[in-house]
Coordinates of C-alpha atoms (C1' of nucleotides) and ligand atoms in Angstrom, one line a residue:
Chain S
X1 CA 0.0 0.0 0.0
X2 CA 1.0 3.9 -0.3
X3 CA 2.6 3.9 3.3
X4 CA 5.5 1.8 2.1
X5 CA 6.0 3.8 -0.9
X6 CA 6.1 7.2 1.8
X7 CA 8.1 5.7 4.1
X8 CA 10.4 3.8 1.4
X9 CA 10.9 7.7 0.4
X10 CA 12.7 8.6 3.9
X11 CA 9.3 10.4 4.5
X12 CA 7.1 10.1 7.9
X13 CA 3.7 8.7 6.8
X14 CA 1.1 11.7 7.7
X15 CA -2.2 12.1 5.9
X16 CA -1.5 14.7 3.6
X17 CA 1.1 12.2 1.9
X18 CA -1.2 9.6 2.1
X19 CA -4.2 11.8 0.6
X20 CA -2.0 12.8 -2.1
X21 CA -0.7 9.6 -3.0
X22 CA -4.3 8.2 -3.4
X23 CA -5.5 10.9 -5.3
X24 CA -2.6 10.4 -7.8
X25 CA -3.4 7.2 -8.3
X26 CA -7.1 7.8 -8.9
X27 CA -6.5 11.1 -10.3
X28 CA -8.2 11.7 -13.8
X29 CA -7.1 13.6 -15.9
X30 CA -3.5 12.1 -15.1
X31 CA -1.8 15.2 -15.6
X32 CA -2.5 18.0 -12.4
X33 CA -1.7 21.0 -10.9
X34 CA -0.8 21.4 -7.6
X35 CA -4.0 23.7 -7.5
X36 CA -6.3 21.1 -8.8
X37 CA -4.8 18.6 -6.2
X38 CA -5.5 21.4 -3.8
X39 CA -8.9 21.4 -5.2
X40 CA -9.7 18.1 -5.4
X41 CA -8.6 17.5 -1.6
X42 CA -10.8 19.9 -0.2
X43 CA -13.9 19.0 -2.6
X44 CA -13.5 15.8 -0.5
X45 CA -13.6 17.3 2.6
X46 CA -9.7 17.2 3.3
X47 CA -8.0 20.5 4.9
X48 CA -4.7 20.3 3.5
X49 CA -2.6 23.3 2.8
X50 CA -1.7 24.3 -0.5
X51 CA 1.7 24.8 0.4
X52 CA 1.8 21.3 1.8
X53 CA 0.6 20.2 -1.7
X54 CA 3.6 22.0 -3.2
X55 CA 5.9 20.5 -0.6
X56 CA 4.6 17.1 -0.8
X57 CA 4.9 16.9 -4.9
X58 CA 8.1 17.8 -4.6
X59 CA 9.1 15.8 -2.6
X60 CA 7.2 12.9 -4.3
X61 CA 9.2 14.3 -7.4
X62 CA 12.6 13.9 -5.2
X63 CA 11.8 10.1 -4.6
X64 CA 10.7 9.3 -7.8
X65 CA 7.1 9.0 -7.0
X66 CA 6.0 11.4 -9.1
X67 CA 7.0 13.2 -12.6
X68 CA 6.7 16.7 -13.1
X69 CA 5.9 18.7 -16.6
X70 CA 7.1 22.1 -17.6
X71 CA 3.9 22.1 -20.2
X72 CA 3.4 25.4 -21.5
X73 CA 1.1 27.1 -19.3
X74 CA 2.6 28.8 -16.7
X75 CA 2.1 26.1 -13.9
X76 CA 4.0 22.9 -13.8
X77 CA 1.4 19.3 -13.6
X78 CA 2.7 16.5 -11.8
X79 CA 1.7 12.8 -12.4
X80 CA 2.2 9.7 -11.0
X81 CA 5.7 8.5 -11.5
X82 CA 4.6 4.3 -13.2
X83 CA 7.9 3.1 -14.2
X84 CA 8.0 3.3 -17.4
X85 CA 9.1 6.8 -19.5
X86 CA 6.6 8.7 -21.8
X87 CA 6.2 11.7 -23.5
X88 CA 3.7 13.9 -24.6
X89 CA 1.5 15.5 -27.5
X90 CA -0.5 18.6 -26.0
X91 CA -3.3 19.8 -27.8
X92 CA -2.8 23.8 -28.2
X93 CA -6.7 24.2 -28.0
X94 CA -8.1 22.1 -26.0
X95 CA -5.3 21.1 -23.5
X96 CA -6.0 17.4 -24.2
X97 CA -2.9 15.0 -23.4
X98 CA -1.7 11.7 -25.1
X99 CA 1.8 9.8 -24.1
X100 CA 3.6 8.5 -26.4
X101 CA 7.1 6.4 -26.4
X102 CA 8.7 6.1 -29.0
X103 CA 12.5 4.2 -28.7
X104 CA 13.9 5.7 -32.1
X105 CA 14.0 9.0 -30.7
X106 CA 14.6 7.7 -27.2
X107 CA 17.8 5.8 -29.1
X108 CA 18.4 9.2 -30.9
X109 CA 18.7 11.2 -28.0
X110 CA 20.8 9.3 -25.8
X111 CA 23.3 9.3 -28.9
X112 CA 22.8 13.2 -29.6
X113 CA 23.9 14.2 -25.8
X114 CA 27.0 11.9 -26.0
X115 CA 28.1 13.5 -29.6
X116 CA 27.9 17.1 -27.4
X117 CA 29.4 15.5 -24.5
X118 CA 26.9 15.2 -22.3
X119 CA 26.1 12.6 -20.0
X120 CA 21.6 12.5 -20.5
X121 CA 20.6 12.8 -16.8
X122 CA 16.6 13.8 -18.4
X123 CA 15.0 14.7 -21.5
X124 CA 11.4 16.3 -21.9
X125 CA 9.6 16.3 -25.7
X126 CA 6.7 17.9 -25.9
X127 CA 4.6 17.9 -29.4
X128 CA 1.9 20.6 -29.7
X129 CA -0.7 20.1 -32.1
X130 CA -4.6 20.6 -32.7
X131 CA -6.0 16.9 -31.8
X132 CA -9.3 16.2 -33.7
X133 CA -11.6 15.2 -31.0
X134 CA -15.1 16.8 -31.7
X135 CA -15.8 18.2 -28.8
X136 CA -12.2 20.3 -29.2
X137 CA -12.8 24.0 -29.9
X138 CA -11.6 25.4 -33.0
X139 CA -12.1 22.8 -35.4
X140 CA -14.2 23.7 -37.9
Chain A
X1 CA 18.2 46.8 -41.2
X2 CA 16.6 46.0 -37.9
X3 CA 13.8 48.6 -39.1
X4 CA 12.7 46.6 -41.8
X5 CA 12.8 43.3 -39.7
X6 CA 10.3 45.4 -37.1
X7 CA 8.0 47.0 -39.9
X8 CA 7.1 44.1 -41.3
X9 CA 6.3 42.6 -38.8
X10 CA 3.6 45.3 -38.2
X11 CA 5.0 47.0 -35.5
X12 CA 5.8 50.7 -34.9
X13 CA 9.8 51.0 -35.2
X14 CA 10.7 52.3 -31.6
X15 CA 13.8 52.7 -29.7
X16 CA 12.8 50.3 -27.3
X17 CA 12.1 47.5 -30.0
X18 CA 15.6 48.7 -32.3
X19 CA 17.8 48.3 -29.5
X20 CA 16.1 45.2 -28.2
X21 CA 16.6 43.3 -31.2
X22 CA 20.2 45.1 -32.1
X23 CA 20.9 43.3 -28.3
X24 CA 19.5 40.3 -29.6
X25 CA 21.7 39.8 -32.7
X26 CA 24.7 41.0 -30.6
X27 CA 23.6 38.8 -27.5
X28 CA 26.1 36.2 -25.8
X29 CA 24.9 34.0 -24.6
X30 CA 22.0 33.6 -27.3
X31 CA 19.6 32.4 -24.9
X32 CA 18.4 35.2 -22.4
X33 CA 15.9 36.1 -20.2
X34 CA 13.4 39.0 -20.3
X35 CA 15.4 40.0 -16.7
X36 CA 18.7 39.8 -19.0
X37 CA 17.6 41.8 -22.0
X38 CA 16.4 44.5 -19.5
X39 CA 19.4 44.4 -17.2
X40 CA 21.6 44.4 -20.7
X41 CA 19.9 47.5 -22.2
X42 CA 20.4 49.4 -18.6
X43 CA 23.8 48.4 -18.7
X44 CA 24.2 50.3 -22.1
X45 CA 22.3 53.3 -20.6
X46 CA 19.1 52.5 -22.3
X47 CA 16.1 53.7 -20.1
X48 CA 13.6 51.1 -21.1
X49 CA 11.1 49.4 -18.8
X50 CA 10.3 45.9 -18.1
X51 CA 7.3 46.0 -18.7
X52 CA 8.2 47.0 -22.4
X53 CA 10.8 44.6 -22.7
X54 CA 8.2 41.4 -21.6
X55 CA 5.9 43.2 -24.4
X56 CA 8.5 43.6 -27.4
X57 CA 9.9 40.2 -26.5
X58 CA 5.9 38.5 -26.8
X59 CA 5.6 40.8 -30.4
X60 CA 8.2 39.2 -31.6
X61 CA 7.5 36.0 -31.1
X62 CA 4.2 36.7 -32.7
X63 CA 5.9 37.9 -35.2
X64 CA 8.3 35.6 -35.8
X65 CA 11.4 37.6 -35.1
X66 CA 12.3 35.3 -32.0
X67 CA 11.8 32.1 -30.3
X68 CA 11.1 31.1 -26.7
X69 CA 11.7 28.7 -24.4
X70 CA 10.6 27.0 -21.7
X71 CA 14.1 25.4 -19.9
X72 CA 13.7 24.4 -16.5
X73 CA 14.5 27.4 -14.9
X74 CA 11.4 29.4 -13.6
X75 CA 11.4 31.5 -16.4
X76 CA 11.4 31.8 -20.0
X77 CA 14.7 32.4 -22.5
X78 CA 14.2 33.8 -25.6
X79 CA 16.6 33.9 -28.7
X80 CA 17.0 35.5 -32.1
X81 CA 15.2 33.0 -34.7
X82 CA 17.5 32.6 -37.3
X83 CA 15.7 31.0 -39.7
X84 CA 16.6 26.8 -38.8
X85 CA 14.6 25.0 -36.0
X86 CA 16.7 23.4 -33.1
X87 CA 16.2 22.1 -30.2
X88 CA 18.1 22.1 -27.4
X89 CA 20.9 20.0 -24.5
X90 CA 21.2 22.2 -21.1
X91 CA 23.8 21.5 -18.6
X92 CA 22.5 21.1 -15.3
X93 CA 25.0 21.9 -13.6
X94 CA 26.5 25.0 -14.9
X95 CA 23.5 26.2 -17.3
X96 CA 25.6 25.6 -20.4
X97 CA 23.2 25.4 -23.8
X98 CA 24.0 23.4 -26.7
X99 CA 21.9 23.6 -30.2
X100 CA 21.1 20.5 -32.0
X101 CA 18.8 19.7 -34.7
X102 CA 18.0 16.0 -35.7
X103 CA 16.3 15.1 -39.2
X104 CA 14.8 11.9 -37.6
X105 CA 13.6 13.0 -34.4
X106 CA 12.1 15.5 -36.4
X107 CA 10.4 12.7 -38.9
X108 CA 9.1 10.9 -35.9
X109 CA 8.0 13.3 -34.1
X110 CA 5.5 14.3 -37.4
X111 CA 4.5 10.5 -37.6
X112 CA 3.8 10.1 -33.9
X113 CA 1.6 13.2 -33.9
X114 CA -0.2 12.5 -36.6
X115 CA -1.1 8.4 -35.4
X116 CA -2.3 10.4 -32.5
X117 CA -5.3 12.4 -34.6
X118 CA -2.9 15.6 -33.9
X119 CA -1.6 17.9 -36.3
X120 CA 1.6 18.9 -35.3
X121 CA 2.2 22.7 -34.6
X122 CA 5.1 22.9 -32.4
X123 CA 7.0 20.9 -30.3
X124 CA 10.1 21.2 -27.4
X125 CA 12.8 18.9 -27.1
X126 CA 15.1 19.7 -24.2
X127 CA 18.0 17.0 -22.9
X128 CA 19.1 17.7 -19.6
X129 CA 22.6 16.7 -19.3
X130 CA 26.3 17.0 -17.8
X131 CA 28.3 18.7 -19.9
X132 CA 32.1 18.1 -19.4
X133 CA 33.3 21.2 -19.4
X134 CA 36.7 21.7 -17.3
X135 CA 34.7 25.2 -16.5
X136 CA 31.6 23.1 -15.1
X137 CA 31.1 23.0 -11.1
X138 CA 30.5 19.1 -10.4
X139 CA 32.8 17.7 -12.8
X140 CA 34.5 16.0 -10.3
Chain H
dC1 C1' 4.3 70.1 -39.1
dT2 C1' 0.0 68.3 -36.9
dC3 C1' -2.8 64.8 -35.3
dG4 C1' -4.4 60.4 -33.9
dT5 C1' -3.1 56.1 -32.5
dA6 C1' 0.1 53.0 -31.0
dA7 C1' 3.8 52.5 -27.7
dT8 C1' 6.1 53.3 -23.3
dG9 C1' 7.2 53.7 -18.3
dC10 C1' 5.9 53.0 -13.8
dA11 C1' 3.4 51.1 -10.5
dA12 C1' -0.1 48.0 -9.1
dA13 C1' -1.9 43.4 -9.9
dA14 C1' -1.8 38.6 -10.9
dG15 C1' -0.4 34.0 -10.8
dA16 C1' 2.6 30.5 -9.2
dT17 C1' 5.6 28.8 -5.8
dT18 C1' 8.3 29.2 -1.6
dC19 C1' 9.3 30.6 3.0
dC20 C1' 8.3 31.5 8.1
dC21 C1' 7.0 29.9 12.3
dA22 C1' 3.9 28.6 15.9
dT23 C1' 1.5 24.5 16.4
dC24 C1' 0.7 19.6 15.6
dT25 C1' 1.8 14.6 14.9
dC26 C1' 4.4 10.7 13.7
dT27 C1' 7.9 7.4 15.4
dC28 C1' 11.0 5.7 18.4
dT29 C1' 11.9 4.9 23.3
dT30 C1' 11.0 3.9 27.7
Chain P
dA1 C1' 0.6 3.1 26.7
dA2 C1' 2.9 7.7 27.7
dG3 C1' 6.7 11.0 26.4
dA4 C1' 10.2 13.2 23.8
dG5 C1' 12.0 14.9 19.8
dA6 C1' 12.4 15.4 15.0
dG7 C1' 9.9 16.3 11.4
dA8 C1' 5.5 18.0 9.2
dT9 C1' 1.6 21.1 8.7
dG10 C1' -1.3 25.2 7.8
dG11 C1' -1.9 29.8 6.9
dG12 C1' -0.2 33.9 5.7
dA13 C1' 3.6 36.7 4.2
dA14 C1' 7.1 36.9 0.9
dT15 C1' 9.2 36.0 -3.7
dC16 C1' 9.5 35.8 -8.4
dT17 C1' 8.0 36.2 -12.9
dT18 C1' 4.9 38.2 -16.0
dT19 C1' 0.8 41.0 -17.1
dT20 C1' -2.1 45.1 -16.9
dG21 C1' -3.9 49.8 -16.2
dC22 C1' -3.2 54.4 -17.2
dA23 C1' -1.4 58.9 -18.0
dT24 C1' 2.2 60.5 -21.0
dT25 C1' 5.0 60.3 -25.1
dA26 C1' 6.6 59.3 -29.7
dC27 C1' 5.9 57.3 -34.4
dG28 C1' 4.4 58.2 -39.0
dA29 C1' 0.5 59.1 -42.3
dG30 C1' -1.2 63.0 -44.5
Ligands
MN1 MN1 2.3 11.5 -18.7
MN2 MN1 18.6 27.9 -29.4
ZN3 ZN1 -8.0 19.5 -28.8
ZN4 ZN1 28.1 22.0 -17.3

DNA sequence: CTCGTAATGCAAAAGATTCCCATCTCTCTT
DNA sequence: AAGAGAGATGGGAATCTTTTGCATTACGAG
């Protein structure tokens, strides 16, 4: 259960942590705020501090419990950290976002940093696009 | 000239945006911040707000004249756009910002949007590496 | 050169995130 | 089970970056 994960992290297990962990793992959309974890604690009644919430991510983000996303929109979303890497494809109008993997460029990359002499501690790709969902605005 | 560069873009040619975008051409590093361009222009006795500077710098990426970026550093870099996509490596330890541009990430990345339903606008490609610089702190 | 509109500077406002600190609460020991 | 101590929390103040409002100024078309 979460506990282990918290405590596995060096981190005393106190309700916030817990909270947040389980509303991670529920969490739809997959990609959030630290304002709509905020929101979505006290819709269900819990009092948690918002600066808790920022402290907690980050700290989830230190043990590798969680991922954190520089999208383009002033405020960084967090998800839950599953194992296994992904990028994304953000849709400009609608904010809808799909993960994608994809091991050529993955292979590319590593490759790319080593020709500059760098040693690839992270990479973040982020394709922007219109998706073609009906319900997204602007397609006409 | 600069003035044409800034007229066709539909703008006004005013001090503020001449000497912006001379700074631009001249700029070392080529990635700065809106803090930087302001601090720069004070430095060369230029009385030109903030305010103005965050304006021009959003014009011209409107218009084309520039490029920004979203690195993970709390605030956004901007640099002349010369024309040739890129994408970028940063150091993370020292800050240090290599240009690359890869034909097949750059295929992929098309295909991947577009087996997603998304038509492909944009995209950011950032790798966060070492660097080996003898000038970089942490090389140990 | 004159006028009207767009642009500018400054200060205030916003938005996101961090920091402070008095007060709690886990966790480890008795 | 109770106590002590380190660590965590909440709420507000503080920071930082970026945007906005507004009175004043400067382009540039005529
Ligand atoms: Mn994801
Ligand atoms: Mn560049
Ligand atoms: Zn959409
Ligand atoms: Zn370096």
């Amino acid at each position: 259960m979460d506990n282990q994960e918290i405590r596995k992290a060096g981190l005393k297990v106190t309700l916030p942590r817990v909270k947040i962990l389980e509303l991670l793992e529920a969490s739809v959309p997959r990609h959030v705020s630290a304002e709509d974890v905020y929101k979505m604690l006290l819709e269900k009644g819990e009092e948690i501090g918002l600066a808790t919430v920022y402290r907690v991510l980050t700290q989830f983000e230190a043990a590798g419990l969680v991922t954190r996303h520089n999208f383009e929109e002033g405020h960084a979303v967090f998800e839950l950290d599953r194992g296994e890497h992904h990028d994304h494809i953000v849709c400009v109008l609608c904010g809808k976002v799909e993960e994608f993997m994809d091991a050529t460029i993955e292979e590319r990359q590593k490759e790319i940093a080593a020709e500059h002499g760098f040693e690839m501690e992270d990479h973040s790709l982020i394709i922007y696009g219109r998706c073609n969902k009906p319900s997204c605005p602007g397609r006409e």
